[in-house]
Amino acid sequence: MGQTIISKGKNIDEAIHVGLAILQGKREEVHVEIIQKETRKIWIIGSKPAIVKLTKIERQTESSGAVKEEKFSVTNANEEQIKATEDHLSGKAWVRRGEIFYRSAPLCYPTITVGQGVLLLKNGYPVTGTTVVTEGDQLEIQTIEETVETKWDIVLDEDKLHAILHIEPGMKKRFQLKDVFPDHHIELKAEQHIEIQNTLEYQSVLQKLKSLNIVQGFDFTAMTEAAKATKPGDFVIARGMKPQQGKNGWVELTVNLDSKQAGPKLREDGTVDFREVKNIPSVHPGQVIAVVHPPIPGVPGMTVTNEPIPPKPVHPVAVHLGKGVTAIENGTKIVALASGRPVFRQQGLDVHIFIADKLIHQGDVDLSSGNIRFHGDVDITGSVEDGMSVEAGGTITVFQHVNRATITSKQAIFIRQNVIGSVISSGAGHILVSELVHLLSTIEGGIEKMISSVKQLVSSPAFKRTDWKQNGLFPLIKLLMDYKFRSLAAEVKKYIEAAKTSNRQQLESVWSDLAERFQLCFFSNMPNELHSLEQLAKLLDDIKTTTKQHANINGGDSYIEMAYALNSTVYCSGDITVFGQGCYNCTIHSDGFLDIKGIMRGGRAYARKGACIQEAGSDSGVVTRIVVPHGHTVKFGVVKEGTIVQIGETAYTFRKEHRQIEAVLDESGQIILDEKR
């Protein structure tokens, strides 16, 4: 036999539980011998407790396998065991199999803290927090049960294309009290058990669908999944049919209009083979340039409530024919009337097609030939010399050098050899528009805030008590511009200065009109009709309209390709490619991508769509700076110490030479270097 103890309690069950608590065993693990049954008499006088002997059963490995029992009689030794047991539990409480027991002592009373999910009744009253148990207290433990009902609903999306069933399954929460060993302070803890109870019924879903007039597109599989769901979720239980959108009219080109040259091929000795340059595309009379397609209407859709959803309306393309082209077969085909380079330009549904004239100038452009200004393409077989100027509405190709001259084109510029001390500008009007749009975007936000401030001020009693109404909003606007909106004033001044260039660049009058209104509204010395809330609101609307119309204008047909540049300024509303030795001490602005296949040493370059430079910087410390907007990157084959790269507002100076590196902006707004192996 194993360990034996004597245990005492008010009744036999309590005496057994007390003994099991001491032995830390289970009922089936002990042999119980009743020594004395409890007796109760009136007024408790003469009452006797129940006494039991608990012996832990040990498995024997002998052949007999018998478990022997010791005979027991109440002796002095047994009384000492009973006293030892009572001393062990004195002043303690414990929990076993969902019941609570305690033994108080004259100088030590057990304390009990009630945890979550447990209800403790002390003498019939619930206990919260911690309580002290004294002799005679009646304790009862109850665990809490909670039932949460299933919640669900069906909603339609904005287009009534989907009926969505949102369900939150119900549950039954119950708590099971944990056993606690005897101690002077115990905490009643319960283990939570959750049983999911999804009571969603199939018929209820159908009734709800009917009440919402949802009559088609049912997904019965999704309904079944929702009824089996064990966690909250959304289920699309009915689907409508989206409309099939049509297609606006469009123009299909039948000739390749990509006039971008592949670039000369560099020989191993460093010379250039211009035989590898592709010719600018051209057409001959009678050749079909494009086919005009009519719009294709869409197909209506249907909501889950059986309502038709019309597709978006479609519109025909508006073809504007220029010089050298005509339309045949009811305007469905565009045919060339003359030889030349076809030009195709599209903005929205407006398409312009014409044949560009070409001027071929044999030899150099110098004092003997004079400056050249031509509305079409210009080919110069020689060089453009000091102080001379070439302007064209089409593509300019210079087969030799450009020395201290000015080359201006509304489209592309190809310079097959060197550019020295010159100004090269391609699609400059697009660059100006881009800058003006950027300024207008900033001004728009400032004027919105100003209108809000003006409305607050004019509605205040202080404003009404003044004589400002005699002069409209003139004093108020002047005050706001001088103190609260200084940054707006600075941006408006930048715009006014930039818009003055529009006269030279022959841009639309809308830019200069806005500049005049800005001057009258914000910088006038006397009141005028623009100093009112109505005119401020109209000015804001015109800014938004102008920005929206021109925000997507790009210089796709404007680009520059050249072999080498020194001490020159290069502007382009599209891409710039330097395919030869590189560029030295140049100022470069590209609204597209900048690709320098050689060296960039000294100077400053801005590339709106990113840059790739084979080698940047110098060993002699000449400052080289490359700037791109936020969200774009700069790739280097080799970048020298001291080179500065700027992405958005963040600049980084290289402290040592790097190879095959890409400068990018991380999520925190810092420039990091990504090595490309």
PDB file of C-alpha atoms in Angstrom, residues 348-462:
ATOM      1  CA  GLY A 348      -8.975  62.622 -76.284  1.00  0.00           C
ATOM      2  CA  LEU A 349     -11.262  62.029 -79.263  1.00  0.00           C
ATOM      3  CA  ASP A 350      -9.657  64.739 -81.374  1.00  0.00           C
ATOM      4  CA  VAL A 351      -7.194  63.451 -83.966  1.00  0.00           C
ATOM      5  CA  HIS A 352      -5.057  65.621 -86.219  1.00  0.00           C
ATOM      6  CA  ILE A 353      -3.376  64.114 -89.298  1.00  0.00           C
ATOM      7  CA  PHE A 354      -1.229  65.945 -91.843  1.00  0.00           C
ATOM      8  CA  ILE A 355       1.870  65.550 -94.003  1.00  0.00           C
ATOM      9  CA  ALA A 356       4.823  67.557 -92.761  1.00  0.00           C
ATOM     10  CA  ASP A 357       6.807  69.459 -95.341  1.00  0.00           C
ATOM     11  CA  LYS A 358      10.560  69.005 -95.382  1.00  0.00           C
ATOM     12  CA  LEU A 359      13.269  71.561 -96.044  1.00  0.00           C
ATOM     13  CA  ILE A 360      16.699  70.171 -96.952  1.00  0.00           C
ATOM     14  CA  HIS A 361      19.499  72.671 -96.451  1.00  0.00           C
ATOM     15  CA  GLN A 362      22.701  71.678 -98.180  1.00  0.00           C
ATOM     16  CA  GLY A 363      25.856  72.636 -96.296  1.00  0.00           C
ATOM     17  CA  ASP A 364      26.269  74.749 -93.148  1.00  0.00           C
ATOM     18  CA  VAL A 365      23.923  77.261 -91.570  1.00  0.00           C
ATOM     19  CA  ASP A 366      26.085  80.372 -91.240  1.00  0.00           C
ATOM     20  CA  LEU A 367      26.105  84.069 -92.091  1.00  0.00           C
ATOM     21  CA  SER A 368      25.926  83.288 -95.781  1.00  0.00           C
ATOM     22  CA  SER A 369      22.698  81.272 -95.433  1.00  0.00           C
ATOM     23  CA  GLY A 370      21.091  83.165 -92.571  1.00  0.00           C
ATOM     24  CA  ASN A 371      18.881  81.711 -89.894  1.00  0.00           C
ATOM     25  CA  ILE A 372      16.343  79.064 -90.835  1.00  0.00           C
ATOM     26  CA  ARG A 373      12.690  79.135 -89.794  1.00  0.00           C
ATOM     27  CA  PHE A 374      10.369  76.514 -91.294  1.00  0.00           C
ATOM     28  CA  HIS A 375       6.924  75.136 -90.398  1.00  0.00           C
ATOM     29  CA  GLY A 376       7.792  71.514 -91.308  1.00  0.00           C
ATOM     30  CA  ASP A 377      10.859  69.251 -91.030  1.00  0.00           C
ATOM     31  CA  VAL A 378      14.356  70.569 -91.580  1.00  0.00           C
ATOM     32  CA  ASP A 379      17.398  68.537 -92.620  1.00  0.00           C
ATOM     33  CA  ILE A 380      20.782  70.279 -92.439  1.00  0.00           C
ATOM     34  CA  THR A 381      23.535  68.333 -94.136  1.00  0.00           C
ATOM     35  CA  GLY A 382      26.322  70.421 -92.602  1.00  0.00           C
ATOM     36  CA  SER A 383      26.749  72.208 -89.257  1.00  0.00           C
ATOM     37  CA  VAL A 384      25.022  75.106 -87.518  1.00  0.00           C
ATOM     38  CA  GLU A 385      27.687  77.734 -86.793  1.00  0.00           C
ATOM     39  CA  ASP A 386      28.240  80.481 -84.193  1.00  0.00           C
ATOM     40  CA  GLY A 387      25.282  82.735 -83.419  1.00  0.00           C
ATOM     41  CA  MET A 388      22.923  81.062 -85.895  1.00  0.00           C
ATOM     42  CA  SER A 389      19.401  79.830 -85.189  1.00  0.00           C
ATOM     43  CA  VAL A 390      17.255  77.048 -86.629  1.00  0.00           C
ATOM     44  CA  GLU A 391      13.527  76.867 -85.771  1.00  0.00           C
ATOM     45  CA  ALA A 392      11.054  74.289 -87.101  1.00  0.00           C
ATOM     46  CA  GLY A 393       7.554  73.084 -86.456  1.00  0.00           C
ATOM     47  CA  GLY A 394       8.600  69.538 -87.279  1.00  0.00           C
ATOM     48  CA  THR A 395      11.747  67.470 -86.824  1.00  0.00           C
ATOM     49  CA  ILE A 396      15.207  69.019 -87.117  1.00  0.00           C
ATOM     50  CA  THR A 397      18.111  66.802 -88.171  1.00  0.00           C
ATOM     51  CA  VAL A 398      21.664  68.202 -88.125  1.00  0.00           C
ATOM     52  CA  PHE A 399      24.153  65.832 -89.752  1.00  0.00           C
ATOM     53  CA  GLN A 400      27.260  67.597 -88.432  1.00  0.00           C
ATOM     54  CA  HIS A 401      27.954  69.886 -85.426  1.00  0.00           C
ATOM     55  CA  VAL A 402      26.093  72.644 -83.574  1.00  0.00           C
ATOM     56  CA  ASN A 403      28.522  75.356 -82.398  1.00  0.00           C
ATOM     57  CA  ARG A 404      27.260  78.162 -80.101  1.00  0.00           C
ATOM     58  CA  ALA A 405      23.904  78.166 -81.857  1.00  0.00           C
ATOM     59  CA  THR A 406      20.213  77.765 -81.039  1.00  0.00           C
ATOM     60  CA  ILE A 407      18.094  74.851 -82.260  1.00  0.00           C
ATOM     61  CA  THR A 408      14.349  74.971 -81.546  1.00  0.00           C
ATOM     62  CA  SER A 409      11.752  72.405 -82.621  1.00  0.00           C
ATOM     63  CA  LYS A 410       8.175  71.657 -81.632  1.00  0.00           C
ATOM     64  CA  GLN A 411       8.928  67.988 -82.232  1.00  0.00           C
ATOM     65  CA  ALA A 412      12.189  66.015 -82.402  1.00  0.00           C
ATOM     66  CA  ILE A 413      15.815  67.065 -82.752  1.00  0.00           C
ATOM     67  CA  PHE A 414      18.607  64.776 -84.026  1.00  0.00           C
ATOM     68  CA  ILE A 415      22.189  66.035 -83.854  1.00  0.00           C
ATOM     69  CA  ARG A 416      24.496  63.374 -85.198  1.00  0.00           C
ATOM     70  CA  GLN A 417      27.709  64.858 -83.879  1.00  0.00           C
ATOM     71  CA  ASN A 418      28.721  67.443 -81.246  1.00  0.00           C
ATOM     72  CA  VAL A 419      26.871  70.269 -79.503  1.00  0.00           C
ATOM     73  CA  ILE A 420      29.178  73.008 -78.171  1.00  0.00           C
ATOM     74  CA  GLY A 421      27.975  76.014 -76.124  1.00  0.00           C
ATOM     75  CA  SER A 422      24.478  75.864 -77.626  1.00  0.00           C
ATOM     76  CA  VAL A 423      20.817  75.918 -76.606  1.00  0.00           C
ATOM     77  CA  ILE A 424      18.768  72.937 -77.811  1.00  0.00           C
ATOM     78  CA  SER A 425      14.998  72.997 -77.218  1.00  0.00           C
ATOM     79  CA  SER A 426      12.462  70.394 -78.319  1.00  0.00           C
ATOM     80  CA  GLY A 427       8.739  70.849 -77.615  1.00  0.00           C
ATOM     81  CA  ALA A 428       9.523  73.711 -75.228  1.00  0.00           C
ATOM     82  CA  GLY A 429       5.854  74.647 -75.167  1.00  0.00           C
ATOM     83  CA  HIS A 430       5.071  71.339 -73.491  1.00  0.00           C
ATOM     84  CA  ILE A 431       7.676  71.991 -70.803  1.00  0.00           C
ATOM     85  CA  LEU A 432       6.130  75.370 -70.048  1.00  0.00           C
ATOM     86  CA  VAL A 433       2.636  73.837 -69.905  1.00  0.00           C
ATOM     87  CA  SER A 434       3.910  71.183 -67.510  1.00  0.00           C
ATOM     88  CA  GLU A 435       5.404  73.819 -65.206  1.00  0.00           C
ATOM     89  CA  LEU A 436       2.235  75.935 -65.336  1.00  0.00           C
ATOM     90  CA  VAL A 437       0.039  72.928 -64.539  1.00  0.00           C
ATOM     91  CA  HIS A 438       2.262  72.102 -61.566  1.00  0.00           C
ATOM     92  CA  LEU A 439       1.972  75.674 -60.246  1.00  0.00           C
ATOM     93  CA  LEU A 440      -1.798  75.715 -60.777  1.00  0.00           C
ATOM     94  CA  SER A 441      -2.184  72.514 -58.758  1.00  0.00           C
ATOM     95  CA  THR A 442      -0.501  74.194 -55.789  1.00  0.00           C
ATOM     96  CA  ILE A 443      -2.446  77.443 -56.252  1.00  0.00           C
ATOM     97  CA  GLU A 444      -5.728  75.493 -56.410  1.00  0.00           C
ATOM     98  CA  GLY A 445      -5.277  74.133 -52.890  1.00  0.00           C
ATOM     99  CA  GLY A 446      -4.339  77.567 -51.536  1.00  0.00           C
ATOM    100  CA  ILE A 447      -7.384  79.285 -53.031  1.00  0.00           C
ATOM    101  CA  GLU A 448      -9.682  76.574 -51.627  1.00  0.00           C
ATOM    102  CA  LYS A 449      -8.317  77.286 -48.138  1.00  0.00           C
ATOM    103  CA  MET A 450      -8.646  81.039 -48.695  1.00  0.00           C
ATOM    104  CA  ILE A 451     -12.308  80.723 -49.721  1.00  0.00           C
ATOM    105  CA  SER A 452     -12.970  78.714 -46.558  1.00  0.00           C
ATOM    106  CA  SER A 453     -11.251  81.388 -44.423  1.00  0.00           C
ATOM    107  CA  VAL A 454     -13.170  84.198 -46.151  1.00  0.00           C
ATOM    108  CA  LYS A 455     -16.508  82.474 -45.537  1.00  0.00           C
ATOM    109  CA  GLN A 456     -15.730  82.135 -41.831  1.00  0.00           C
ATOM    110  CA  LEU A 457     -14.680  85.756 -41.513  1.00  0.00           C
ATOM    111  CA  VAL A 458     -17.580  87.326 -43.425  1.00  0.00           C
ATOM    112  CA  SER A 459     -20.070  85.390 -41.305  1.00  0.00           C
ATOM    113  CA  SER A 460     -18.644  86.740 -38.042  1.00  0.00           C
ATOM    114  CA  PRO A 461     -20.226  89.788 -36.307  1.00  0.00           C
ATOM    115  CA  ALA A 462     -16.849  91.568 -36.313  1.00  0.00           C
TER     116      ALA A 462
END
